[in-house]
Coordinates of C-alpha atoms in Angstrom, one line a residue:
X1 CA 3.1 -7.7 12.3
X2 CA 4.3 -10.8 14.2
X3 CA 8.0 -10.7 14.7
X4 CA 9.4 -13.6 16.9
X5 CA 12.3 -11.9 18.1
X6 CA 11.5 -8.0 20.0
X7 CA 12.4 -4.9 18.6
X8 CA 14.7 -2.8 20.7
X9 CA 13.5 0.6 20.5
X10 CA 10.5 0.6 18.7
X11 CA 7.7 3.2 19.3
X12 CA 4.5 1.1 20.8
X13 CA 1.5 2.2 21.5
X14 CA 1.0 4.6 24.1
X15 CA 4.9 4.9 24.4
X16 CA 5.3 8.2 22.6
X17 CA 6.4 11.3 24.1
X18 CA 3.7 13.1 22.3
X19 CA 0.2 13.4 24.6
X20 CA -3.0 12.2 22.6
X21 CA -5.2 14.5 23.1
X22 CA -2.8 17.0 21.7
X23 CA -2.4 14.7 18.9
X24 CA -6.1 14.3 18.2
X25 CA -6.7 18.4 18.3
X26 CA -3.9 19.1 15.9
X27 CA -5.1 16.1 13.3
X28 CA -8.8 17.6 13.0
X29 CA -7.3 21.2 12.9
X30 CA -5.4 20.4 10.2
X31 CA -8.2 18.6 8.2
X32 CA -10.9 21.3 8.9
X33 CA -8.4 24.3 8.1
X34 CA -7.8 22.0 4.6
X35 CA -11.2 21.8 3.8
X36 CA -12.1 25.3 4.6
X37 CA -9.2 26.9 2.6
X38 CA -10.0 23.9 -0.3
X39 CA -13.3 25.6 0.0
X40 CA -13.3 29.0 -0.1
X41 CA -10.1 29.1 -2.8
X42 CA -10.2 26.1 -5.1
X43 CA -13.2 26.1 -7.2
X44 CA -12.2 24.3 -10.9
X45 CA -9.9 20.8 -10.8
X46 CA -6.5 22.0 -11.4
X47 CA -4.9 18.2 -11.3
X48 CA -4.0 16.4 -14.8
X49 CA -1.6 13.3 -15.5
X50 CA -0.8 15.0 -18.9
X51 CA 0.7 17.8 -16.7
X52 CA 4.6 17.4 -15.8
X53 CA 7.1 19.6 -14.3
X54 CA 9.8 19.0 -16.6
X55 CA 11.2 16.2 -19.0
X56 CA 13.8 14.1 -18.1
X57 CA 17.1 13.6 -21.1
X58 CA 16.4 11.7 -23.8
X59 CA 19.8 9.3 -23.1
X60 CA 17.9 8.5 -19.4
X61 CA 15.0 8.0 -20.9
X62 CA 16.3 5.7 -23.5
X63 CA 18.6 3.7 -20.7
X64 CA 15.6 3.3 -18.3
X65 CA 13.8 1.5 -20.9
X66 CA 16.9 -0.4 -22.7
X67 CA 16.2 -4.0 -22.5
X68 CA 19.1 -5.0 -20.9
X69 CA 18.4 -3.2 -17.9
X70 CA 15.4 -4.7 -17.7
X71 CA 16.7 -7.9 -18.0
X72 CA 19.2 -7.2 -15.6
X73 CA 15.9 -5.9 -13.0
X74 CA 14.3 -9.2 -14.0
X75 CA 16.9 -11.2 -12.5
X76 CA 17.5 -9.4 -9.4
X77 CA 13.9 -9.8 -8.9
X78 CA 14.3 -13.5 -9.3
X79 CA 17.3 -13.6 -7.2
X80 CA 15.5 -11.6 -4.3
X81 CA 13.1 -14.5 -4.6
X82 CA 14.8 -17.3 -4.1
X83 CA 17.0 -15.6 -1.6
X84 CA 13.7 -15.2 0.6
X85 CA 12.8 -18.7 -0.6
X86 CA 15.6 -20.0 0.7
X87 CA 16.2 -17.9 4.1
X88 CA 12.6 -19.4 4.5
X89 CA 13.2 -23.1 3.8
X90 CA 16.8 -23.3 5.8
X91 CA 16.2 -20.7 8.5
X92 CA 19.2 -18.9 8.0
X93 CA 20.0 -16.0 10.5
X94 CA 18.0 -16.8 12.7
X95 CA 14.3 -18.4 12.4
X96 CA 12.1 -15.7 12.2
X97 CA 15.0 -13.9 9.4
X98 CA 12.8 -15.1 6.4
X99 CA 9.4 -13.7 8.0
X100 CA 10.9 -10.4 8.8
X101 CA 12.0 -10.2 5.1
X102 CA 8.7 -11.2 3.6
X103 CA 6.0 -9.0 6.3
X104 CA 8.9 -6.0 6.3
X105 CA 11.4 -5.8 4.1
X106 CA 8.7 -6.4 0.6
X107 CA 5.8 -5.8 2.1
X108 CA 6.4 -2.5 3.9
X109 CA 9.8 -1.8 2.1
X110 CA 7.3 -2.1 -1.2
X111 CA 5.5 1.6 0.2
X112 CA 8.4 3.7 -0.3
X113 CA 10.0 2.0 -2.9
X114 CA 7.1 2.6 -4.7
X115 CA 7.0 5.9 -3.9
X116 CA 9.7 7.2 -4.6
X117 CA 10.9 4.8 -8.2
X118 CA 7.3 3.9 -9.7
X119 CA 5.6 0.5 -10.1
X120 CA 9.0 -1.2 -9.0
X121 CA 7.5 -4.6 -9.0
X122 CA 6.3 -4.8 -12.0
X123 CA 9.5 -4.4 -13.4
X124 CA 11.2 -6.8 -10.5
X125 CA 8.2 -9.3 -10.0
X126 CA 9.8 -12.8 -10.3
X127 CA 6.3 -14.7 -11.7
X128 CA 6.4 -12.9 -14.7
X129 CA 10.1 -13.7 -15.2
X130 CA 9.2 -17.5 -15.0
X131 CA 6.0 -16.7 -16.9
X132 CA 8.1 -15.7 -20.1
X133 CA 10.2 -18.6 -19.6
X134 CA 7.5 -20.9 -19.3
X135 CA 6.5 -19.6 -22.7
X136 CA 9.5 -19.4 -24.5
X137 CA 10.0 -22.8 -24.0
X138 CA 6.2 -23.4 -25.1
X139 CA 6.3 -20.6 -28.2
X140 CA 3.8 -19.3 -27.0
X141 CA 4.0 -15.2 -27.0
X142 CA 3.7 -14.0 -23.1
X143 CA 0.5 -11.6 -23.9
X144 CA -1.3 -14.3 -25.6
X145 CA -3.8 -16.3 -23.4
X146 CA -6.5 -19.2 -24.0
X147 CA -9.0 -16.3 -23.3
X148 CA -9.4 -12.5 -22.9
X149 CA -9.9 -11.1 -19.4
X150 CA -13.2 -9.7 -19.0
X151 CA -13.0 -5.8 -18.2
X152 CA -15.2 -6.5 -15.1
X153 CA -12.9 -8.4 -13.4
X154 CA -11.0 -5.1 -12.9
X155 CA -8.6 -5.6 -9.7
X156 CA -10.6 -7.6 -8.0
X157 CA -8.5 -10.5 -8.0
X158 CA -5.5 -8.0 -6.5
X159 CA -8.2 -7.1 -3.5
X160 CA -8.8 -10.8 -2.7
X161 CA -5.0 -11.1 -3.0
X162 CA -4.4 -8.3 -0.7
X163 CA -6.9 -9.6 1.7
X164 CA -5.6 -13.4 2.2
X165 CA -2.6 -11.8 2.4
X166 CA -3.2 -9.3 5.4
X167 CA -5.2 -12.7 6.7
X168 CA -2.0 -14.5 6.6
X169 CA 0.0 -12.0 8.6
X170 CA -2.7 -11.4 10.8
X171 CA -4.7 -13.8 11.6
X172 CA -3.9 -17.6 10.2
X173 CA -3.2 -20.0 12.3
X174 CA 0.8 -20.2 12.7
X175 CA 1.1 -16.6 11.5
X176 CA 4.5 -16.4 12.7
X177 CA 5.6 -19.4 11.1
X178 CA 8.3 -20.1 8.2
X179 CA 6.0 -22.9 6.7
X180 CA 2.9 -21.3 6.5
X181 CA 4.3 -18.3 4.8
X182 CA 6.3 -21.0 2.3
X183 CA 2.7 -22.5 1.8
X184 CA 0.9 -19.3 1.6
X185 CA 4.0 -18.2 -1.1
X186 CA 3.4 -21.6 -3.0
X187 CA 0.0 -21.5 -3.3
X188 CA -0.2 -17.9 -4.5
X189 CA 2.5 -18.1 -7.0
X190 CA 1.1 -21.3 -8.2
X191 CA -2.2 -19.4 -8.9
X192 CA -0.9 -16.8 -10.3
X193 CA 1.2 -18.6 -13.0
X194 CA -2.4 -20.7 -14.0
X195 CA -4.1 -17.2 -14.3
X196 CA -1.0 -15.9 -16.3
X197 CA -1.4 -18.9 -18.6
X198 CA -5.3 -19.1 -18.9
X199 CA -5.6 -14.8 -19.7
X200 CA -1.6 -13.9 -20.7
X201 CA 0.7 -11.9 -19.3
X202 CA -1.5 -8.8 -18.9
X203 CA -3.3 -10.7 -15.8
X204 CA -0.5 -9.2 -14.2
X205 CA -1.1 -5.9 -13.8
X206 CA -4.7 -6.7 -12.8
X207 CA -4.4 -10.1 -10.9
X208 CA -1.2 -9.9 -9.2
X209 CA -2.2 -8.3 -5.5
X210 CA 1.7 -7.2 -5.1
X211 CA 2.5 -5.4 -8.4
X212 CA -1.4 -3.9 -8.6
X213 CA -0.8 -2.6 -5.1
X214 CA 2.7 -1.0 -6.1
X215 CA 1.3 0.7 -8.9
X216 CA -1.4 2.2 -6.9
X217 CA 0.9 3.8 -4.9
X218 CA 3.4 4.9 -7.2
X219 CA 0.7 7.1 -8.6
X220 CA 2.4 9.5 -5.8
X221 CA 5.2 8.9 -7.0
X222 CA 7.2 12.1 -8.5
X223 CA 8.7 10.2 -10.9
X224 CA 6.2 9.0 -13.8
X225 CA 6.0 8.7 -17.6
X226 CA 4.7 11.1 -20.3
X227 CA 1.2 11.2 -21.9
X228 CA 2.5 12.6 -25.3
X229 CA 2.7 9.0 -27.3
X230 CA 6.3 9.2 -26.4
X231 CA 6.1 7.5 -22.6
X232 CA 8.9 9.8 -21.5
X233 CA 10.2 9.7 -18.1
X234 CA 8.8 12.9 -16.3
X235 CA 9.2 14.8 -13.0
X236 CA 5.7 15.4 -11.9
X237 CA 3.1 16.8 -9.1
X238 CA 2.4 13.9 -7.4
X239 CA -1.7 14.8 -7.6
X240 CA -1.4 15.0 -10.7
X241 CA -0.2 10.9 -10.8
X242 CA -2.8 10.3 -8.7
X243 CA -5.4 12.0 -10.5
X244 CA -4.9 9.4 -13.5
X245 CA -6.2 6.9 -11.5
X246 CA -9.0 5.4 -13.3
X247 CA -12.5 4.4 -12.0
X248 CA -12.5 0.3 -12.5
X249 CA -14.2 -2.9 -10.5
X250 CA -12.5 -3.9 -7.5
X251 CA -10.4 -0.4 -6.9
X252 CA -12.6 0.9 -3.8
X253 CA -12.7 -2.5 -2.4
X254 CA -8.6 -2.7 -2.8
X255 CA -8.7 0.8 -0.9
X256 CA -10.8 -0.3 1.7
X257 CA -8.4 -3.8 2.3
X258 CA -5.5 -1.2 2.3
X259 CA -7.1 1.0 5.0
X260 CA -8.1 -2.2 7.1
X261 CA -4.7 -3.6 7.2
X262 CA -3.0 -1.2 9.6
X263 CA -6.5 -0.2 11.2
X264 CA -6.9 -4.0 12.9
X265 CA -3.3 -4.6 13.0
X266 CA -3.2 -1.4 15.6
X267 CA -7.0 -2.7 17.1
X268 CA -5.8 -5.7 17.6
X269 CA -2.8 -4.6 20.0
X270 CA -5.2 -3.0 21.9
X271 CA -6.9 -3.5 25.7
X272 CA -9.9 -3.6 24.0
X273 CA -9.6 -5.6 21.7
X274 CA -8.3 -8.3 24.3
X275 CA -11.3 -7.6 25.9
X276 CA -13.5 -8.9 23.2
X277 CA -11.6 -11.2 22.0
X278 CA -11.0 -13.1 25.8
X279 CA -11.9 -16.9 25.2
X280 CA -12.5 -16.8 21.9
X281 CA -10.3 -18.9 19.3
X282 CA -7.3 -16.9 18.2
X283 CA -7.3 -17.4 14.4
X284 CA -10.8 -17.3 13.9
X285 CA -11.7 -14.0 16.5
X286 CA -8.7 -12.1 14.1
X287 CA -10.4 -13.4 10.9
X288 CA -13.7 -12.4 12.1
X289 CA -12.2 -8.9 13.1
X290 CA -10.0 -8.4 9.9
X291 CA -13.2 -9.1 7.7
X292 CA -15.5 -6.8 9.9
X293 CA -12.8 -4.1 9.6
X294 CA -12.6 -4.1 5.9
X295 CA -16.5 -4.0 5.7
X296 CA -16.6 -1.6 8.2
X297 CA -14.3 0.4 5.8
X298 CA -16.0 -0.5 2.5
X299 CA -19.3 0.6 3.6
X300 CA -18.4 3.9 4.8
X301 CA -16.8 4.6 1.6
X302 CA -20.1 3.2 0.0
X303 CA -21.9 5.4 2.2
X304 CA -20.3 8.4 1.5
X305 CA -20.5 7.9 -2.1
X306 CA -24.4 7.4 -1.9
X307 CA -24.6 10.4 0.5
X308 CA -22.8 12.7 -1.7
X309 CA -25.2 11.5 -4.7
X310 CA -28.4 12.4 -3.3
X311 CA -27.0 15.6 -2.3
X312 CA -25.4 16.7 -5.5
X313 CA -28.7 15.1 -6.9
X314 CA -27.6 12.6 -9.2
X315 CA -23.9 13.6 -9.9
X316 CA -21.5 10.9 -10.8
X317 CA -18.8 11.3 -7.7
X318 CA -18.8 8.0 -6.5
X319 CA -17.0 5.6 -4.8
X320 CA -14.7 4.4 -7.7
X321 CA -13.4 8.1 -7.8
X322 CA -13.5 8.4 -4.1
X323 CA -11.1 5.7 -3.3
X324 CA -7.7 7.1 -4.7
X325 CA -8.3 10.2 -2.3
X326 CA -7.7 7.5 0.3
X327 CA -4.6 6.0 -1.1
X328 CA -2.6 8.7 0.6
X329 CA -4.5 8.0 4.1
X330 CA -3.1 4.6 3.5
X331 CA 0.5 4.9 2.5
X332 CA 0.4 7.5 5.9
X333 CA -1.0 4.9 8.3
X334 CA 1.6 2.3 6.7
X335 CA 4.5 4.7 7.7
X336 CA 2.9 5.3 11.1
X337 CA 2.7 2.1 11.8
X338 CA 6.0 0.3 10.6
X339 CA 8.7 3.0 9.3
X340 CA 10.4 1.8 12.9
X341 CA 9.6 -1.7 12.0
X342 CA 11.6 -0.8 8.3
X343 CA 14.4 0.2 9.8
X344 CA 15.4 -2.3 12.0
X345 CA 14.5 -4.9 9.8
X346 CA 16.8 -3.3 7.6
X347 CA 19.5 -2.9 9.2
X348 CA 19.6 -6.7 10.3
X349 CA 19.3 -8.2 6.8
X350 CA 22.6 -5.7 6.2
X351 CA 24.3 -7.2 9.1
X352 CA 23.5 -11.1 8.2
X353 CA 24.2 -11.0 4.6
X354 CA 26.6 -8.4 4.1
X355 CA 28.2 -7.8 7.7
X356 CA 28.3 -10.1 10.5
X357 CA 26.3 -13.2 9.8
X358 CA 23.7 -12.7 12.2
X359 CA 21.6 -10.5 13.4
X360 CA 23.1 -8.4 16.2
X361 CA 21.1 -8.9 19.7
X362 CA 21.4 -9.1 23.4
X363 CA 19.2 -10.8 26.0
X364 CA 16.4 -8.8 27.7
X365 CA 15.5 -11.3 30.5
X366 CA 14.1 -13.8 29.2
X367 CA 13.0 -12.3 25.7
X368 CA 16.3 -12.1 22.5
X369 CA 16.2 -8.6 21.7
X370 CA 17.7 -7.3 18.2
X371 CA 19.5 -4.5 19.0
X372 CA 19.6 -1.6 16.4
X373 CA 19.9 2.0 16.3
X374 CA 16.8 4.0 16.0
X375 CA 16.0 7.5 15.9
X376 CA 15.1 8.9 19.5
X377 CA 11.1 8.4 20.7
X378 CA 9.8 12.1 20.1
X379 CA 11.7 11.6 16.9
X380 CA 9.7 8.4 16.2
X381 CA 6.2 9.6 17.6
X382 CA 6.7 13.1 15.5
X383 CA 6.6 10.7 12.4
X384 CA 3.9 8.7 12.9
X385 CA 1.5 11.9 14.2
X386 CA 2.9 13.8 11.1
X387 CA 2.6 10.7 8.6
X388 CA -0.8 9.7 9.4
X389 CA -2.1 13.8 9.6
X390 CA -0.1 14.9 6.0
X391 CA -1.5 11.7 4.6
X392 CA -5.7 12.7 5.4
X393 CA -4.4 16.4 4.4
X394 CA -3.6 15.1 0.8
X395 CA -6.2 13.0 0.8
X396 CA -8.4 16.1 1.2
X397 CA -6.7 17.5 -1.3
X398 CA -6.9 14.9 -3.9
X399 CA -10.5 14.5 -2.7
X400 CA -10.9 18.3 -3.3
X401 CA -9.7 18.3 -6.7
X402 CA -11.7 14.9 -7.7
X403 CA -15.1 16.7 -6.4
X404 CA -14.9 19.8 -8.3
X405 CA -13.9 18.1 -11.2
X406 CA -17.2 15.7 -11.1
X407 CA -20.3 17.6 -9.6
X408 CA -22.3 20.4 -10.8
X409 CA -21.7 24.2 -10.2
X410 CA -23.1 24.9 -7.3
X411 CA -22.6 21.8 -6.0
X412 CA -19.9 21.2 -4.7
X413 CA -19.0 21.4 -1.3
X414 CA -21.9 19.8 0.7
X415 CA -21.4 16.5 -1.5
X416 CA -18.0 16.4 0.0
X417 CA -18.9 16.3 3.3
X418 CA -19.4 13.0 4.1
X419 CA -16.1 11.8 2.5
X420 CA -14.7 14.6 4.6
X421 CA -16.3 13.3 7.8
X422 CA -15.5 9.9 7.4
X423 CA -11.4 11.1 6.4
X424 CA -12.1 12.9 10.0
X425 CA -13.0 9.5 11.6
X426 CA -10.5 7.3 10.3
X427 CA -7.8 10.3 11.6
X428 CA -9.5 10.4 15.2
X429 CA -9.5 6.2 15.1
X430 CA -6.0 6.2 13.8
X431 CA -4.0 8.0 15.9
X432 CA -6.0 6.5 18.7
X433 CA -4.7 3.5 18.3
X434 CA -1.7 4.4 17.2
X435 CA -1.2 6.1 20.8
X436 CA -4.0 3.9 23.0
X437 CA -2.4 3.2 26.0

């Protein structure tokens, strides 16, 4: 993250109340008492999409899915948008408004929107709105395309996406600026809409890094659609979302880009990473570090998948069914990392647009603080301990479920293993940077 103004208030690293080595022992007790009772007590996959809890009425149902409202969603996507657009273009409240609405307010904002409401942004994402008008004013119907989309393509496309864009925040040169996020924003949608036209409107929801990635996530989402040909609005187990994930190219590369976000964003702010990076050229020492960190985390989900094959001799567990076990580790280390972030963003874009004009802030030496009300610090550190350890714990789970599901009887449990050791890695990593001194 690379806000220009500071954050008053905001948990850093190493500024929690909450010591790290307690931290650290309650993380892998919670993981290894998981696996044990996951063990010992769940034997058969008990998680379906076709499952729901209950049904919701037929008149909501029906509204939901009324065009109108669509249309209506359609053009508040589009107004959002250009809103952004234009905060970004003018600099109005304040320069660094536009950024924080793009890095924050979408981008982190998109996690529990997500979560809680479904694939929001495919029903608010503004390039397909100017896709269909592009091709109403051609006659040309929005699904068709000059060719078909090969299957293999899968989401790849969405994990380059998601990768040039965690490049963009992290790492390009002028990262912080209003014109290089315009450019980046340009250039993307520009792409997107010669995709769109080449492979129709379904490129979408396999090309388009933003709605692919707010689909993945609403898989956790309690609210979901029926499998009985009627595509009823359900209340569901959240698993059992998640376990109708399917297996396709790209998905355990976009897991790994997911994972490596917030892993060198935290790396990055800390000694040692100054350390190694002392000298060296800024934009091309972050590049080099967000790349090795999403290889670092593709190959150990790689490894664990080849691992767990030789020991279940031959089974099909792989990494294409590992990787949604993970989405949960990464919606966890997003909340960690920004939920204090979220809310002062916020509140600010309440106070400019709908309050005060500006963002409220006072003067901290020589540094323009935005001063907004935030839970207390043990308040703050409880979540981000408790958000990244529940997130590995349901990835356990889901990683459980998955297993048993895939390998042989009487194989079942030592295949996991490695999965399980790296999950206890990545919680041992994470909240060490997320408390590093």
């Amino acid at each position: 993250m690379v806000p220009s103004l500071t954050l008053a208030h905001v948990v850093g690293h190493g500024s929690g109340p909450i010591p790290r080595t307690y931290a650290l022992i309650a993380g892998v007790t919670a993981l290894y008492a998981s696996f044990e009772a996951l063990r010992l007590r769940w034997q058969e996959p008990r998680f379906d999409e076709r499952r729901v809890w209950r049904g919701f009425p037929e008149p909501l149902s029906l509204t939901a899915d009324h065009p109108l409202l669509r249309r209506t969603l359609r053009v508040v996507g589009a107004a959002l948008a250009l809103l952004t657009l234009t905060v970004l273009t003018t600099g109005y409240g304040g320069h660094d408004l536009g950024i924080g609405m793009i890095y924050v307010l979408f981008w982190v904002g998109l996690v529990p929107a997500s979560l809680l409401l479904g694939p929001v942004w495919r029903l608010l994402n503004p390039l397909r709105s100017v896709h269909e008008v592009v091709c109403a004013l051609t006659r040309v119907p929005p699904d068709a395309g000059l060719r078909r989309l090969p299957e293999r393509v899968g989401v790849w496309p969405a994990a380059v996406g998601l990768l040039c864009f965690g490049w963009l925040e992290l790492a390009a040169p002028g990262r912080g600026s209003a014109s290089a996020v315009l450019l980046w924003l340009w250039v993307y949608g520009a792409v997107q809409l010669i995709a769109a036209t080449m492979y129709g409107s379904r490129w979408f929801e396999r090309g388009d890094t933003f709605e692919v990635y707010s689909s993945l996530i609403a898989a956790m989402s309690p609210l979901g659609r029926s499998h009985d040909g009627s595509r009823r609005l359900v209340l569901r187990n959240p698993f059992n979302g998640l376990a109708g994930v399917r297996e396709q190219p790209g998905l355990t590369a976009l897991v790994s880009v997911m994972l490596a976000l917030t892993a060198f964003d935290s790396f990055a702010n800390t000694g040692a990473w100054r350390a190694v990076s002392d000298g060296l050229p800024t934009s091309p020492a972050r590049t080099a570090g967000l790349l090795g960190t999403a290889l670092l985390m593709l190959g150990l989900l790689r490894l664990s998948a080849w691992t767990a094959r030789h020991l279940s001799r031959g089974a099909s567990w792989g990494a294409g069914l590992m990787a949604p076990s993970l989405v949960p580790v990464a919606v966890g280390y997003v909340f960690a990392h920004y939920a204090s972030v979220l809310m002062v963003e916020a509140q600010r874009f309440v106070d400019v647009f709908f309050v005060s004009g500006e963002p409220l802030t006072v003067h901290h030496g020589d540094a323009t603080v935005v001063a907004y009300a935030l839970p207390s610090a043990i308040v703050l550190s409880l979540l981000q301990v408790v958000s990244v350890v529940a997130g590995h714990v349901f990835g356990v789970i889901a990683a459980h479920d998955s297993a048993v599901g895939a390998l042989p009887s009487g194989r079942r449990v030592l295949p996991q293993v490695p999965l399980f050791v790296v999950m206890i890695a990545l919680t041992l990593g994470g909240l060490t940077l997320l408390l590093a001194a």
